[in-house]
Amino acid sequence: AQSVTQPDIHITVSEGASLELRCNYSYGATPYLFWYVQSPGQGLQLLLKYFSGDTLVQGIKGFEAEFKRSQSSFNLRKPSVHWSDAAEYFCAVGAWGNNNDMRFGAGTRLTVKP
Amino acid sequence: GAGVSQSPRYKVAKRGQDVALRCDPISGHVSLFWYQQALGQGPEFLTYFQNEAQLDKSGLPSDRFFAERPEGSVSTLKIQRTQQEDSAVYLCASSYQPTDTEAFFGQGTRLTVV
């Protein structure tokens, strides 16, 4: 069965600093991988997704993620964090569709210091 | 509508009370998903509809949970005899086609059982 692990429950970075959020997955086949962001009181917004091809994926709001099959990882990065990036970030693995098998990690809460 | 709409946004229920949570998906979206998000956790799958057909209800935690989508658009998640452990945010998501690679989330309904 597929699963997702986000090792960091909470991360604090200074505004302007770089960011990396970790995600490790377990999946039986070639995974579909996603990163979502959730601001307080809001639903989940898709940042980026990986299905195949180039292992470095660009997303919205200046985020990118790199798929590393050998490490079963899909870490999210941003070169320079803005105060508005403070939110909860969820990694997910699986596929939307008839056989719903999307699995979400427990999330990483990002705090941005001025 | 422009996005997935859920109502009410907040619901406080006394233990033992029945509640009904509504989801208005994006117009024309075939697939609809319900997720439960406990405090500090990622979303957990509850059930999936394709049009009016409930194709997967494997995530419903007990027979007190019931979901319907009678006309293939609006969906209602009903919880009977609510218990404290039902307190969570209930998220609805929809996608245009079952094979879509993205689903759009509503803002959720925060249910608190007292």
PDB file of C-alpha atoms in Angstrom:
ATOM      1  CA  ALA A   1       0.000   0.000   0.000  1.00  0.00           C
ATOM      2  CA  GLN A   2       1.189   3.477  -0.732  1.00  0.00           C
ATOM      3  CA  SER A   3       2.187   5.842   2.039  1.00  0.00           C
ATOM      4  CA  VAL A   4       3.765   9.235   2.494  1.00  0.00           C
ATOM      5  CA  THR A   5       6.086  10.442   5.228  1.00  0.00           C
ATOM      6  CA  GLN A   6       6.834  14.055   5.944  1.00  0.00           C
ATOM      7  CA  PRO A   7       9.551  13.891   8.607  1.00  0.00           C
ATOM      8  CA  ASP A   8       9.317  17.512   9.701  1.00  0.00           C
ATOM      9  CA  ILE A   9       6.208  18.535  11.594  1.00  0.00           C
ATOM     10  CA  HIS A  10       7.204  22.185  11.879  1.00  0.00           C
ATOM     11  CA  ILE A  11       9.887  24.281  10.193  1.00  0.00           C
ATOM     12  CA  THR A  12      10.809  27.899  10.828  1.00  0.00           C
ATOM     13  CA  VAL A  13      12.805  29.904   8.327  1.00  0.00           C
ATOM     14  CA  SER A  14      13.667  33.559   8.012  1.00  0.00           C
ATOM     15  CA  GLU A  15      12.124  35.590   5.232  1.00  0.00           C
ATOM     16  CA  GLY A  16      14.434  35.514   2.224  1.00  0.00           C
ATOM     17  CA  ALA A  17      16.082  32.264   3.254  1.00  0.00           C
ATOM     18  CA  SER A  18      15.874  29.102   1.198  1.00  0.00           C
ATOM     19  CA  LEU A  19      13.440  26.325   2.029  1.00  0.00           C
ATOM     20  CA  GLU A  20      13.356  22.573   1.611  1.00  0.00           C
ATOM     21  CA  LEU A  21      10.469  20.426   2.813  1.00  0.00           C
ATOM     22  CA  ARG A  22      11.051  16.707   2.832  1.00  0.00           C
ATOM     23  CA  CYS A  23       8.757  14.006   1.526  1.00  0.00           C
ATOM     24  CA  ASN A  24       9.368  10.272   1.309  1.00  0.00           C
ATOM     25  CA  TYR A  25       6.912   7.885  -0.257  1.00  0.00           C
ATOM     26  CA  SER A  26       6.193   4.231  -0.661  1.00  0.00           C
ATOM     27  CA  TYR A  27       4.389   3.160  -3.813  1.00  0.00           C
ATOM     28  CA  GLY A  28       4.230  -0.063  -5.788  1.00  0.00           C
ATOM     29  CA  ALA A  29       4.497   1.437  -9.248  1.00  0.00           C
ATOM     30  CA  THR A  30       5.677   4.650 -10.814  1.00  0.00           C
ATOM     31  CA  PRO A  31       4.168   7.198  -8.505  1.00  0.00           C
ATOM     32  CA  TYR A  32       2.181  10.283  -9.201  1.00  0.00           C
ATOM     33  CA  LEU A  33       3.402  12.844  -6.684  1.00  0.00           C
ATOM     34  CA  PHE A  34       1.870  16.094  -5.560  1.00  0.00           C
ATOM     35  CA  TRP A  35       2.525  18.996  -3.240  1.00  0.00           C
ATOM     36  CA  TYR A  36      -0.390  20.975  -1.821  1.00  0.00           C
ATOM     37  CA  VAL A  37      -0.467  24.085   0.347  1.00  0.00           C
ATOM     38  CA  GLN A  38      -3.156  24.878   2.894  1.00  0.00           C
ATOM     39  CA  SER A  39      -3.482  28.325   4.417  1.00  0.00           C
ATOM     40  CA  PRO A  40      -5.484  28.727   7.635  1.00  0.00           C
ATOM     41  CA  GLY A  41      -9.182  28.203   7.005  1.00  0.00           C
ATOM     42  CA  GLN A  42      -8.598  27.346   3.384  1.00  0.00           C
ATOM     43  CA  GLY A  43      -8.794  24.243   1.266  1.00  0.00           C
ATOM     44  CA  LEU A  44      -5.810  22.621  -0.367  1.00  0.00           C
ATOM     45  CA  GLN A  45      -4.214  24.310  -3.345  1.00  0.00           C
ATOM     46  CA  LEU A  46      -2.042  22.361  -5.757  1.00  0.00           C
ATOM     47  CA  LEU A  47       1.515  23.681  -5.958  1.00  0.00           C
ATOM     48  CA  LEU A  48       2.933  21.165  -8.404  1.00  0.00           C
ATOM     49  CA  LYS A  49       2.734  17.570  -9.555  1.00  0.00           C
ATOM     50  CA  TYR A  50       4.987  14.929 -11.068  1.00  0.00           C
ATOM     51  CA  PHE A  51       3.912  12.123 -13.355  1.00  0.00           C
ATOM     52  CA  SER A  52       6.882  11.337 -15.585  1.00  0.00           C
ATOM     53  CA  GLY A  53       9.699  12.896 -17.530  1.00  0.00           C
ATOM     54  CA  ASP A  54      11.916  15.603 -16.143  1.00  0.00           C
ATOM     55  CA  THR A  55      12.534  14.906 -12.490  1.00  0.00           C
ATOM     56  CA  LEU A  56      12.665  18.599 -11.588  1.00  0.00           C
ATOM     57  CA  VAL A  57       9.170  20.025 -11.563  1.00  0.00           C
ATOM     58  CA  GLN A  58       8.293  23.692 -11.468  1.00  0.00           C
ATOM     59  CA  GLY A  59       5.198  24.860  -9.708  1.00  0.00           C
ATOM     60  CA  ILE A  60       3.327  27.992  -8.774  1.00  0.00           C
ATOM     61  CA  LYS A  61       4.554  30.690  -6.386  1.00  0.00           C
ATOM     62  CA  GLY A  62       8.196  29.962  -7.208  1.00  0.00           C
ATOM     63  CA  PHE A  63       8.211  26.429  -5.804  1.00  0.00           C
ATOM     64  CA  GLU A  64       9.938  23.449  -7.352  1.00  0.00           C
ATOM     65  CA  ALA A  65      10.324  19.799  -6.409  1.00  0.00           C
ATOM     66  CA  GLU A  66      12.721  17.067  -7.406  1.00  0.00           C
ATOM     67  CA  PHE A  67      11.754  13.440  -7.823  1.00  0.00           C
ATOM     68  CA  LYS A  68      14.513  11.047  -6.774  1.00  0.00           C
ATOM     69  CA  ARG A  69      13.497   7.477  -7.406  1.00  0.00           C
ATOM     70  CA  SER A  70      16.570   5.988  -5.725  1.00  0.00           C
ATOM     71  CA  GLN A  71      15.715   7.798  -2.493  1.00  0.00           C
ATOM     72  CA  SER A  72      11.921   7.554  -2.825  1.00  0.00           C
ATOM     73  CA  SER A  73      11.807  11.270  -2.213  1.00  0.00           C
ATOM     74  CA  PHE A  74       9.999  14.265  -3.631  1.00  0.00           C
ATOM     75  CA  ASN A  75      11.315  17.266  -1.722  1.00  0.00           C
ATOM     76  CA  LEU A  76       9.841  20.735  -2.163  1.00  0.00           C
ATOM     77  CA  ARG A  77      12.148  23.721  -2.481  1.00  0.00           C
ATOM     78  CA  LYS A  78      12.018  27.471  -2.779  1.00  0.00           C
ATOM     79  CA  PRO A  79      15.111  29.654  -3.108  1.00  0.00           C
ATOM     80  CA  SER A  80      13.749  32.645  -1.189  1.00  0.00           C
ATOM     81  CA  VAL A  81      10.802  32.400   1.178  1.00  0.00           C
ATOM     82  CA  HIS A  82       8.234  35.179   1.506  1.00  0.00           C
ATOM     83  CA  TRP A  83       6.159  35.869   4.603  1.00  0.00           C
ATOM     84  CA  SER A  84       3.048  34.863   2.653  1.00  0.00           C
ATOM     85  CA  ASP A  85       4.425  31.332   2.274  1.00  0.00           C
ATOM     86  CA  ALA A  86       3.612  30.584   5.909  1.00  0.00           C
ATOM     87  CA  ALA A  87       1.125  27.720   5.709  1.00  0.00           C
ATOM     88  CA  GLU A  88       0.761  23.961   5.992  1.00  0.00           C
ATOM     89  CA  TYR A  89       2.300  21.891   3.206  1.00  0.00           C
ATOM     90  CA  PHE A  90       1.161  18.408   2.261  1.00  0.00           C
ATOM     91  CA  CYS A  91       2.878  15.871   0.069  1.00  0.00           C
ATOM     92  CA  ALA A  92       0.644  13.291  -1.598  1.00  0.00           C
ATOM     93  CA  VAL A  93       1.125  10.160  -3.675  1.00  0.00           C
ATOM     94  CA  GLY A  94      -1.286   8.255  -5.861  1.00  0.00           C
ATOM     95  CA  ALA A  95      -3.724   9.112  -8.587  1.00  0.00           C
ATOM     96  CA  TRP A  96      -7.097  10.740  -8.812  1.00  0.00           C
ATOM     97  CA  GLY A  97      -9.488   8.554 -10.681  1.00  0.00           C
ATOM     98  CA  ASN A  98     -11.743   5.578 -10.569  1.00  0.00           C
ATOM     99  CA  ASN A  99      -9.607   3.726  -8.110  1.00  0.00           C
ATOM    100  CA  ASN A 100      -9.020   6.452  -5.634  1.00  0.00           C
ATOM    101  CA  ASP A 101      -5.707   5.828  -4.005  1.00  0.00           C
ATOM    102  CA  MET A 102      -4.483   9.267  -3.063  1.00  0.00           C
ATOM    103  CA  ARG A 103      -2.544   9.299   0.187  1.00  0.00           C
ATOM    104  CA  PHE A 104      -1.494  12.450   1.972  1.00  0.00           C
ATOM    105  CA  GLY A 105       1.333  12.994   4.408  1.00  0.00           C
ATOM    106  CA  ALA A 106       0.668  14.465   7.834  1.00  0.00           C
ATOM    107  CA  GLY A 107       1.900  17.862   6.700  1.00  0.00           C
ATOM    108  CA  THR A 108       4.696  20.286   7.550  1.00  0.00           C
ATOM    109  CA  ARG A 109       3.824  23.614   9.078  1.00  0.00           C
ATOM    110  CA  LEU A 110       5.992  26.449   7.837  1.00  0.00           C
ATOM    111  CA  THR A 111       6.566  29.536   9.948  1.00  0.00           C
ATOM    112  CA  VAL A 112       8.356  32.499   8.380  1.00  0.00           C
ATOM    113  CA  LYS A 113      10.284  34.862  10.649  1.00  0.00           C
ATOM    114  CA  PRO A 114      10.573  38.509   9.650  1.00  0.00           C
TER     115      PRO A 114
ATOM    116  CA  GLY B   1     -19.664  28.050  -9.723  1.00  0.00           C
ATOM    117  CA  ALA B   2     -16.107  29.308  -9.791  1.00  0.00           C
ATOM    118  CA  GLY B   3     -14.865  26.833  -7.235  1.00  0.00           C
ATOM    119  CA  VAL B   4     -15.881  24.046  -4.909  1.00  0.00           C
ATOM    120  CA  SER B   5     -18.214  25.416  -2.267  1.00  0.00           C
ATOM    121  CA  GLN B   6     -18.862  23.793   1.094  1.00  0.00           C
ATOM    122  CA  SER B   7     -21.402  24.699   3.720  1.00  0.00           C
ATOM    123  CA  PRO B   8     -21.575  25.364   6.519  1.00  0.00           C
ATOM    124  CA  ARG B   9     -18.013  26.532   7.071  1.00  0.00           C
ATOM    125  CA  TYR B  10     -18.284  25.776  10.778  1.00  0.00           C
ATOM    126  CA  LYS B  11     -20.603  23.470  12.650  1.00  0.00           C
ATOM    127  CA  VAL B  12     -20.834  22.814  16.361  1.00  0.00           C
ATOM    128  CA  ALA B  13     -22.877  19.762  17.260  1.00  0.00           C
ATOM    129  CA  LYS B  14     -23.783  18.250  20.568  1.00  0.00           C
ATOM    130  CA  ARG B  15     -22.768  14.647  20.975  1.00  0.00           C
ATOM    131  CA  GLY B  16     -25.491  12.429  19.608  1.00  0.00           C
ATOM    132  CA  GLN B  17     -26.817  15.024  17.180  1.00  0.00           C
ATOM    133  CA  ASP B  18     -27.075  14.329  13.445  1.00  0.00           C
ATOM    134  CA  VAL B  19     -25.298  16.677  11.023  1.00  0.00           C
ATOM    135  CA  ALA B  20     -25.359  17.201   7.269  1.00  0.00           C
ATOM    136  CA  LEU B  21     -22.480  18.769   5.373  1.00  0.00           C
ATOM    137  CA  ARG B  22     -22.957  20.056   1.858  1.00  0.00           C
ATOM    138  CA  CYS B  23     -20.579  20.182  -1.085  1.00  0.00           C
ATOM    139  CA  ASP B  24     -21.211  22.056  -4.326  1.00  0.00           C
ATOM    140  CA  PRO B  25     -18.589  20.903  -6.819  1.00  0.00           C
ATOM    141  CA  ILE B  26     -17.439  22.879  -9.804  1.00  0.00           C
ATOM    142  CA  SER B  27     -20.158  22.749 -12.439  1.00  0.00           C
ATOM    143  CA  GLY B  28     -19.747  19.812 -14.796  1.00  0.00           C
ATOM    144  CA  HIS B  29     -17.252  17.960 -12.651  1.00  0.00           C
ATOM    145  CA  VAL B  30     -17.852  14.248 -12.766  1.00  0.00           C
ATOM    146  CA  SER B  31     -15.719  13.085  -9.855  1.00  0.00           C
ATOM    147  CA  LEU B  32     -16.311  14.103  -6.261  1.00  0.00           C
ATOM    148  CA  PHE B  33     -14.317  13.130  -3.205  1.00  0.00           C
ATOM    149  CA  TRP B  34     -14.833  13.541   0.530  1.00  0.00           C
ATOM    150  CA  TYR B  35     -11.880  13.660   2.905  1.00  0.00           C
ATOM    151  CA  GLN B  36     -11.634  13.922   6.678  1.00  0.00           C
ATOM    152  CA  GLN B  37      -8.787  15.954   8.143  1.00  0.00           C
ATOM    153  CA  ALA B  38      -8.203  15.575  11.863  1.00  0.00           C
ATOM    154  CA  LEU B  39      -6.260  18.243  13.716  1.00  0.00           C
ATOM    155  CA  GLY B  40      -2.582  18.067  12.840  1.00  0.00           C
ATOM    156  CA  GLN B  41      -3.092  15.382  10.230  1.00  0.00           C
ATOM    157  CA  GLY B  42      -3.295  15.128   6.487  1.00  0.00           C
ATOM    158  CA  PRO B  43      -6.591  14.478   4.729  1.00  0.00           C
ATOM    159  CA  GLU B  44      -7.894  10.920   4.893  1.00  0.00           C
ATOM    160  CA  PHE B  45     -10.076   9.529   2.121  1.00  0.00           C
ATOM    161  CA  LEU B  46     -13.728   8.888   2.980  1.00  0.00           C
ATOM    162  CA  THR B  47     -15.640   8.274  -0.223  1.00  0.00           C
ATOM    163  CA  TYR B  48     -15.699   8.846  -3.982  1.00  0.00           C
ATOM    164  CA  PHE B  49     -18.507   9.526  -6.460  1.00  0.00           C
ATOM    165  CA  GLN B  50     -18.514   9.384 -10.217  1.00  0.00           C
ATOM    166  CA  ASN B  51     -21.631  11.312 -11.165  1.00  0.00           C
ATOM    167  CA  GLU B  52     -24.343   9.905  -8.856  1.00  0.00           C
ATOM    168  CA  ALA B  53     -22.650   6.556  -8.363  1.00  0.00           C
ATOM    169  CA  GLN B  54     -20.743   6.032  -5.156  1.00  0.00           C
ATOM    170  CA  LEU B  55     -17.870   3.923  -6.442  1.00  0.00           C
ATOM    171  CA  ASP B  56     -15.784   3.766  -3.296  1.00  0.00           C
ATOM    172  CA  LYS B  57     -16.869   4.198   0.312  1.00  0.00           C
ATOM    173  CA  SER B  58     -14.073   2.233   1.873  1.00  0.00           C
ATOM    174  CA  GLY B  59     -12.882   5.178   3.938  1.00  0.00           C
ATOM    175  CA  LEU B  60     -16.110   5.832   5.807  1.00  0.00           C
ATOM    176  CA  PRO B  61     -15.173   5.098   9.430  1.00  0.00           C
ATOM    177  CA  SER B  62     -18.487   3.650  10.560  1.00  0.00           C
ATOM    178  CA  ASP B  63     -22.080   3.099   9.504  1.00  0.00           C
ATOM    179  CA  ARG B  64     -22.906   6.426  11.137  1.00  0.00           C
ATOM    180  CA  PHE B  65     -21.370   8.089   8.081  1.00  0.00           C
ATOM    181  CA  PHE B  66     -23.403   8.287   4.925  1.00  0.00           C
ATOM    182  CA  ALA B  67     -22.849  10.226   1.697  1.00  0.00           C
ATOM    183  CA  GLU B  68     -25.040  10.812  -1.310  1.00  0.00           C
ATOM    184  CA  ARG B  69     -24.987  12.654  -4.600  1.00  0.00           C
ATOM    185  CA  PRO B  70     -28.446  11.917  -6.008  1.00  0.00           C
ATOM    186  CA  GLU B  71     -28.325  14.067  -9.134  1.00  0.00           C
ATOM    187  CA  GLY B  72     -24.636  13.857  -9.826  1.00  0.00           C
ATOM    188  CA  SER B  73     -23.870  17.383  -8.708  1.00  0.00           C
ATOM    189  CA  VAL B  74     -24.353  18.490  -5.074  1.00  0.00           C
ATOM    190  CA  SER B  75     -23.250  15.996  -2.472  1.00  0.00           C
ATOM    191  CA  THR B  76     -24.169  15.668   1.186  1.00  0.00           C
ATOM    192  CA  LEU B  77     -22.153  13.929   3.870  1.00  0.00           C
ATOM    193  CA  LYS B  78     -24.316  12.941   6.802  1.00  0.00           C
ATOM    194  CA  ILE B  79     -23.058  11.887  10.196  1.00  0.00           C
ATOM    195  CA  GLN B  80     -25.543  10.340  12.579  1.00  0.00           C
ATOM    196  CA  ARG B  81     -25.250  10.342  16.355  1.00  0.00           C
ATOM    197  CA  THR B  82     -22.067  12.406  16.275  1.00  0.00           C
ATOM    198  CA  GLN B  83     -19.249  11.557  18.650  1.00  0.00           C
ATOM    199  CA  GLN B  84     -16.293  13.604  19.811  1.00  0.00           C
ATOM    200  CA  GLU B  85     -13.908  11.681  17.582  1.00  0.00           C
ATOM    201  CA  ASP B  86     -15.869  12.945  14.570  1.00  0.00           C
ATOM    202  CA  SER B  87     -14.497  16.445  15.219  1.00  0.00           C
ATOM    203  CA  ALA B  88     -12.435  17.309  12.154  1.00  0.00           C
ATOM    204  CA  VAL B  89     -12.401  19.353   8.985  1.00  0.00           C
ATOM    205  CA  TYR B  90     -14.333  17.684   6.197  1.00  0.00           C
ATOM    206  CA  LEU B  91     -12.994  18.489   2.761  1.00  0.00           C
ATOM    207  CA  CYS B  92     -14.685  18.029  -0.558  1.00  0.00           C
ATOM    208  CA  ALA B  93     -12.815  17.896  -3.873  1.00  0.00           C
ATOM    209  CA  SER B  94     -13.955  17.536  -7.458  1.00  0.00           C
ATOM    210  CA  SER B  95     -12.411  16.878 -10.836  1.00  0.00           C
ATOM    211  CA  TYR B  96     -13.800  17.166 -14.358  1.00  0.00           C
ATOM    212  CA  GLN B  97     -12.971  13.647 -15.471  1.00  0.00           C
ATOM    213  CA  PRO B  98     -12.051  10.509 -13.538  1.00  0.00           C
ATOM    214  CA  THR B  99      -8.716  10.446 -15.315  1.00  0.00           C
ATOM    215  CA  ASP B 100      -7.869  14.037 -14.493  1.00  0.00           C
ATOM    216  CA  THR B 101      -4.551  14.633 -12.831  1.00  0.00           C
ATOM    217  CA  GLU B 102      -5.837  17.339 -10.535  1.00  0.00           C
ATOM    218  CA  ALA B 103      -8.758  17.760  -8.194  1.00  0.00           C
ATOM    219  CA  PHE B 104      -9.947  21.057  -6.722  1.00  0.00           C
ATOM    220  CA  PHE B 105     -10.683  21.367  -3.032  1.00  0.00           C
ATOM    221  CA  GLY B 106     -13.300  23.355  -1.188  1.00  0.00           C
ATOM    222  CA  GLN B 107     -12.492  25.310   1.966  1.00  0.00           C
ATOM    223  CA  GLY B 108     -13.879  22.583   4.158  1.00  0.00           C
ATOM    224  CA  THR B 109     -16.370  22.360   6.987  1.00  0.00           C
ATOM    225  CA  ARG B 110     -14.935  22.382  10.477  1.00  0.00           C
ATOM    226  CA  LEU B 111     -17.075  20.136  12.672  1.00  0.00           C
ATOM    227  CA  THR B 112     -16.718  20.359  16.427  1.00  0.00           C
ATOM    228  CA  VAL B 113     -18.630  17.865  18.545  1.00  0.00           C
ATOM    229  CA  VAL B 114     -19.100  18.938  22.155  1.00  0.00           C
TER     230      VAL B 114
END
